[in-house]
Short mmCIF file of C-alpha atoms in Angstrom, two decimals:
data_model
loop_
_atom_site.label_atom_id
_atom_site.label_comp_id
_atom_site.label_asym_id
_atom_site.label_seq_id
_atom_site.Cartn_x
_atom_site.Cartn_y
_atom_site.Cartn_z
CA ASN A 1 0.00 0.00 0.00
CA GLU A 2 1.96 2.93 -1.33
CA CYS A 3 -0.42 5.34 0.37
CA VAL A 4 0.61 4.26 3.87
CA SER A 5 3.95 6.01 3.69
CA PHE A 6 4.72 9.24 1.90
CA GLY A 7 8.01 7.78 0.71
CA LEU A 8 6.19 5.07 -1.21
CA ASN A 9 4.10 7.44 -3.35
CA ASP A 10 4.79 10.60 -5.30
CA CYS A 11 1.56 12.44 -4.52
CA ASP A 12 1.68 16.18 -3.91
CA ALA A 13 1.27 17.37 -0.34
CA ASN A 14 -2.06 18.92 -1.43
CA ALA A 15 -3.24 15.65 -2.95
CA ARG A 16 -4.66 12.44 -1.55
CA CYS A 17 -3.29 9.05 -2.34
CA ILE A 18 -5.69 6.35 -3.49
CA ASN A 19 -4.38 2.79 -3.30
CA GLU A 20 -5.09 0.50 -6.19
CA PRO A 21 -4.14 -3.13 -6.83
CA GLY A 22 -0.46 -3.17 -7.63
CA SER A 23 -0.31 0.60 -7.79
CA HIS A 24 -1.83 3.89 -6.60
CA ARG A 25 -3.14 7.12 -7.96
CA CYS A 26 -3.05 10.72 -6.78
CA GLU A 27 -5.96 13.21 -6.77
CA CYS A 28 -5.64 16.90 -5.90
CA ARG A 29 -7.70 17.94 -2.92
CA VAL A 30 -10.65 20.34 -3.19
CA GLY A 31 -9.38 23.81 -4.00
CA PHE A 32 -6.39 22.56 -5.94
CA VAL A 33 -5.82 21.51 -9.56
CA GLY A 34 -3.21 19.33 -11.20
CA ASP A 35 -2.42 15.71 -11.93
CA GLY A 36 -2.13 14.80 -8.27
CA ARG A 37 1.60 14.60 -8.38
CA ARG A 38 1.68 18.36 -8.67
CA CYS A 39 -1.21 20.38 -7.29
CA GLU A 40 -1.63 24.14 -7.46
CA VAL A 41 -4.12 26.31 -5.72
CA LEU A 42 -7.28 26.71 -7.81
CA ASP A 43 -7.90 30.45 -8.34
CA LEU A 44 -11.63 30.63 -7.71
CA CYS A 45 -11.65 34.38 -8.36
CA VAL A 46 -10.52 34.26 -11.99
CA ASP A 47 -13.00 36.06 -14.27
CA GLY A 48 -15.36 33.57 -15.78
CA VAL A 49 -14.90 31.08 -12.92
CA HIS A 50 -16.53 32.86 -9.97
CA ASP A 51 -20.14 34.05 -9.93
CA CYS A 52 -19.70 37.05 -7.66
CA SER A 53 -21.66 40.20 -8.54
CA ALA A 54 -19.90 42.90 -10.51
CA ASN A 55 -20.41 45.03 -7.37
CA ALA A 56 -18.61 42.53 -5.14
CA GLY A 57 -15.03 41.57 -4.48
CA CYS A 58 -13.96 37.92 -4.69
CA SER A 59 -11.62 36.24 -2.19
CA GLN A 60 -10.80 32.65 -1.30
CA GLU A 61 -9.72 30.85 1.84
CA LEU A 62 -9.00 27.18 2.33
CA GLY A 63 -10.20 26.47 -1.16
CA GLU A 64 -13.51 28.23 -0.75
CA ARG A 65 -14.68 31.32 -2.63
CA GLN A 66 -16.15 34.29 -0.77
CA CYS A 67 -18.04 37.26 -2.32
CA THR A 68 -18.03 40.52 -0.38
CA CYS A 69 -20.08 43.54 -1.48
CA ARG A 70 -18.05 46.61 -2.23
CA ASN A 71 -18.67 49.85 -0.31
CA GLY A 72 -21.96 51.38 -1.36
CA TYR A 73 -23.57 48.04 -2.19
CA ALA A 74 -25.42 45.51 -0.04
CA GLY A 75 -27.67 42.48 -0.10
CA PRO A 76 -27.43 39.06 -1.75
CA ALA A 77 -27.14 40.65 -5.19
CA CYS A 78 -24.93 43.51 -3.95
CA SER A 79 -27.44 46.14 -5.05
CA ASP A 80 -26.72 49.86 -4.84
CA VAL A 81 -27.39 51.45 -1.46
CA ASP A 82 -29.34 54.72 -1.82
CA GLU A 83 -27.52 56.73 0.81
CA CYS A 84 -29.80 59.69 0.15
CA ALA A 85 -33.08 57.88 0.78
CA GLU A 86 -31.68 56.06 3.80
CA GLN A 87 -30.16 59.24 5.29
CA LEU A 88 -26.65 57.79 5.26
CA HIS A 89 -25.09 60.90 3.73
CA ASN A 90 -23.27 63.80 5.39
CA CYS A 91 -24.15 66.61 2.99
CA GLY A 92 -25.14 69.04 5.74
CA VAL A 93 -27.67 71.87 5.81
CA ASN A 94 -28.61 73.83 2.69
CA ALA A 95 -27.37 70.94 0.52
CA ARG A 96 -29.03 68.07 -1.30
CA CYS A 97 -27.87 64.49 -1.73
CA VAL A 98 -27.61 62.96 -5.21
CA ASN A 99 -27.38 59.17 -5.27
CA THR A 100 -24.85 57.59 -7.63
CA SER A 101 -23.85 53.99 -8.30
CA GLY A 102 -22.12 52.80 -5.15
CA ALA A 103 -21.80 56.27 -3.68
CA PHE A 104 -23.46 59.69 -3.47
CA GLU A 105 -22.67 63.31 -4.20
CA CYS A 106 -23.59 66.51 -2.39
CA GLU A 107 -24.74 69.66 -4.15
CA CYS A 108 -25.61 73.03 -2.64
CA ASN A 109 -29.24 74.07 -2.93
CA ALA A 110 -30.12 76.87 -5.32
CA GLY A 111 -28.99 80.19 -3.87
CA TYR A 112 -26.11 78.66 -1.90
CA THR A 113 -22.46 78.00 -2.62
CA GLY A 114 -19.83 75.70 -1.13
CA ASP A 115 -18.19 72.31 -1.49
CA PRO A 116 -20.20 69.87 0.63
CA PRO A 117 -19.43 67.87 2.63
CA ALA A 118 -15.93 69.38 2.81
CA SER A 119 -17.43 72.79 3.55
CA PHE A 120 -20.87 74.09 4.44
CA CYS A 121 -23.14 75.68 1.86
CA THR A 122 -23.49 79.40 2.53
CA ASP A 123 -26.00 81.87 1.17
CA VAL A 124 -25.17 83.63 -2.09
CA ASN A 125 -25.77 87.39 -1.93
CA GLU A 126 -27.44 87.78 -5.32
CA CYS A 127 -27.86 91.50 -4.69
CA SER A 128 -24.13 92.06 -5.17
CA GLY A 129 -24.72 91.56 -8.88
CA ALA A 130 -27.55 94.15 -9.08
CA PRO A 131 -30.08 91.72 -10.57
CA CYS A 132 -33.21 93.81 -10.12
CA GLY A 133 -32.79 96.54 -12.70
CA GLN A 134 -33.19 100.31 -12.74
CA ARG A 135 -34.72 101.98 -9.67
CA ALA A 136 -35.47 98.62 -7.99
CA VAL A 137 -34.19 97.76 -4.51
CA CYS A 138 -32.70 94.29 -4.05
CA GLU A 139 -33.30 92.49 -0.74
CA ASN A 140 -31.16 89.40 -0.14
CA GLU A 141 -32.91 86.42 1.48
CA ALA A 142 -31.80 82.97 2.58
CA GLY A 143 -31.17 81.10 -0.64
CA SER A 144 -32.85 83.74 -2.76
CA PHE A 145 -33.58 87.45 -3.17
CA ARG A 146 -36.46 89.75 -3.94
CA CYS A 147 -36.84 92.99 -5.86
CA ASP A 148 -38.88 95.83 -4.32
CA CYS A 149 -39.95 99.06 -5.96
CA PRO A 150 -39.80 102.33 -3.98
CA ALA A 151 -42.97 104.31 -3.35
CA GLY A 152 -44.22 105.84 -6.56
CA TYR A 153 -42.93 102.99 -8.74
CA VAL A 154 -44.17 99.55 -9.80
CA ALA A 155 -42.42 96.61 -11.42
CA ALA A 156 -41.86 97.17 -15.13
CA GLY A 157 -42.05 93.44 -15.85
CA GLY A 158 -40.30 90.29 -14.68
CA VAL A 159 -37.26 90.02 -12.42
CA GLY A 160 -34.49 92.28 -13.69
CA SER A 161 -36.78 94.63 -15.62
CA GLY A 162 -36.60 97.34 -12.97
CA CYS A 163 -39.33 99.71 -11.84
CA ARG A 164 -41.36 102.25 -13.82
CA ASP A 165 -42.94 105.45 -12.58
CA VAL A 166 -46.57 105.39 -11.49
CA ASP A 167 -48.56 108.22 -13.11
CA GLU A 168 -50.69 109.07 -10.10
CA CYS A 169 -52.49 111.77 -12.08
CA ALA A 170 -53.58 109.52 -14.95
CA GLU A 171 -54.50 106.64 -12.62
CA GLY A 172 -56.57 108.80 -10.28
CA LEU A 173 -54.31 108.20 -7.30
CA ALA A 174 -53.54 111.86 -6.63
CA GLU A 175 -55.58 113.89 -4.15
CA CYS A 176 -55.65 117.44 -5.42
CA SER A 177 -58.36 119.99 -4.65
CA GLY A 178 -60.85 121.26 -7.18
CA THR A 179 -58.79 124.39 -7.80
CA GLU A 180 -55.59 122.42 -8.32
CA VAL A 181 -54.17 120.49 -11.25
CA CYS A 182 -52.13 117.28 -10.85
CA ILE A 183 -48.63 117.25 -12.30
CA ASN A 184 -46.90 113.85 -12.48
CA GLU A 185 -43.24 113.67 -11.49
CA ASP A 186 -40.69 110.86 -11.43
CA GLY A 187 -41.72 108.68 -8.51
CA SER A 188 -44.29 111.13 -7.23
CA PHE A 189 -46.68 113.97 -8.17
CA ARG A 190 -47.54 117.49 -7.08
CA CYS A 191 -50.64 119.59 -6.99
CA ALA A 192 -50.30 123.02 -8.56
CA CYS A 193 -52.82 125.83 -8.52
CA GLY A 194 -54.85 125.91 -11.69
CA SER A 195 -54.85 128.73 -14.17
CA GLY A 196 -56.26 131.88 -12.56
CA PHE A 197 -55.34 130.79 -9.04
CA ARG A 198 -52.35 131.33 -6.78
CA ARG A 199 -51.05 129.68 -3.64
CA ASP A 200 -51.89 131.57 -0.44
CA ALA A 201 -49.99 131.67 2.84
CA VAL A 202 -51.69 128.56 4.24
CA GLY A 203 -51.13 126.46 1.13
CA GLY A 204 -54.54 126.78 -0.47
CA CYS A 205 -55.35 128.09 -3.92
CA VAL A 206 -57.16 131.45 -4.13
CA ASP A 207 -58.50 133.28 -7.14
CA ILE A 208 -56.25 135.79 -8.86
CA ASP A 209 -58.13 139.03 -9.48
CA GLU A 210 -56.83 139.77 -12.96
CA CYS A 211 -58.87 142.94 -13.01
CA LEU A 212 -56.45 144.60 -10.60
CA ASP A 213 -54.32 145.08 -13.70
CA ARG A 214 -56.04 148.08 -15.21
CA PHE A 215 -54.43 147.41 -18.56
CA ARG A 216 -55.92 143.93 -18.75
CA CYS A 217 -58.81 145.09 -20.97
CA ASP A 218 -59.23 147.73 -23.65
CA SER A 219 -59.80 151.31 -22.47
CA ALA A 220 -63.34 151.09 -23.84
CA ALA A 221 -64.05 147.94 -21.85
CA ARG A 222 -64.39 146.99 -18.25
CA CYS A 223 -62.82 143.93 -16.56
CA VAL A 224 -65.11 141.47 -14.79
CA ASN A 225 -63.30 139.01 -12.52
CA SER A 226 -64.52 135.40 -12.21
CA GLU A 227 -63.41 132.31 -10.32
CA GLY A 228 -60.16 131.35 -12.02
CA GLY A 229 -60.49 133.85 -14.83
CA PHE A 230 -61.87 137.18 -16.01
CA GLU A 231 -63.90 138.74 -18.80
CA CYS A 232 -63.59 141.99 -20.72
CA ARG A 233 -66.97 143.56 -21.47
CA CYS A 234 -67.34 146.50 -23.83
CA ASN A 235 -68.68 149.72 -22.39
CA SER A 236 -72.04 150.98 -23.54
CA GLY A 237 -71.83 152.18 -27.11
CA TYR A 238 -68.96 149.82 -28.01
CA VAL A 239 -68.76 146.39 -29.52
CA ALA A 240 -65.98 143.83 -29.47
CA VAL A 241 -63.81 143.66 -32.57
#
């Protein structure tokens, strides 16, 4: 029995000896390949031999293959782990998580800038670029901004179009008295005394007596003052020409 003593057979140390009548044969043990007289470790992780997932690493120990999911993958099929949905990310405040195959990325929300997770996302001051347009006032807000028009102006259109003047006179927004006329101005308006009136000491409008000017009418006519005006009437015996 050549298998009783190592010196009587030429089997590899990683092979087993099988006694046969008048002889013996050698067979490599599990996990090894060869003719039995020379056995080499069977590489179970060679492409095409193992059946590990593409998202797993292959290793072997004592002739057995082991599949281990790579980072970012889990489960029997080593499926992608959605770190965003499972709150496994570290993107921080004012940032959003974007899932990728086997990993994730962090992006700052609109209106913020930074390099998450290496640095926090901070608010962008959009007003530094004067985005609102002519006459508009830019107010920076967390993650955004707004455009306000000063009193006497309204938005000319969309964001960035600026503000246009409100014609308070044409739109009936002015409060002038019956003896005043409304005059529109840029961003405002004013009330001026109408023709034939003047401003008095207390700010009201009083009639101008044009007839105080004795040369206002012809020498053959008399001046008749009226509210906001006057009339020249011919004396008896004369007619207007």
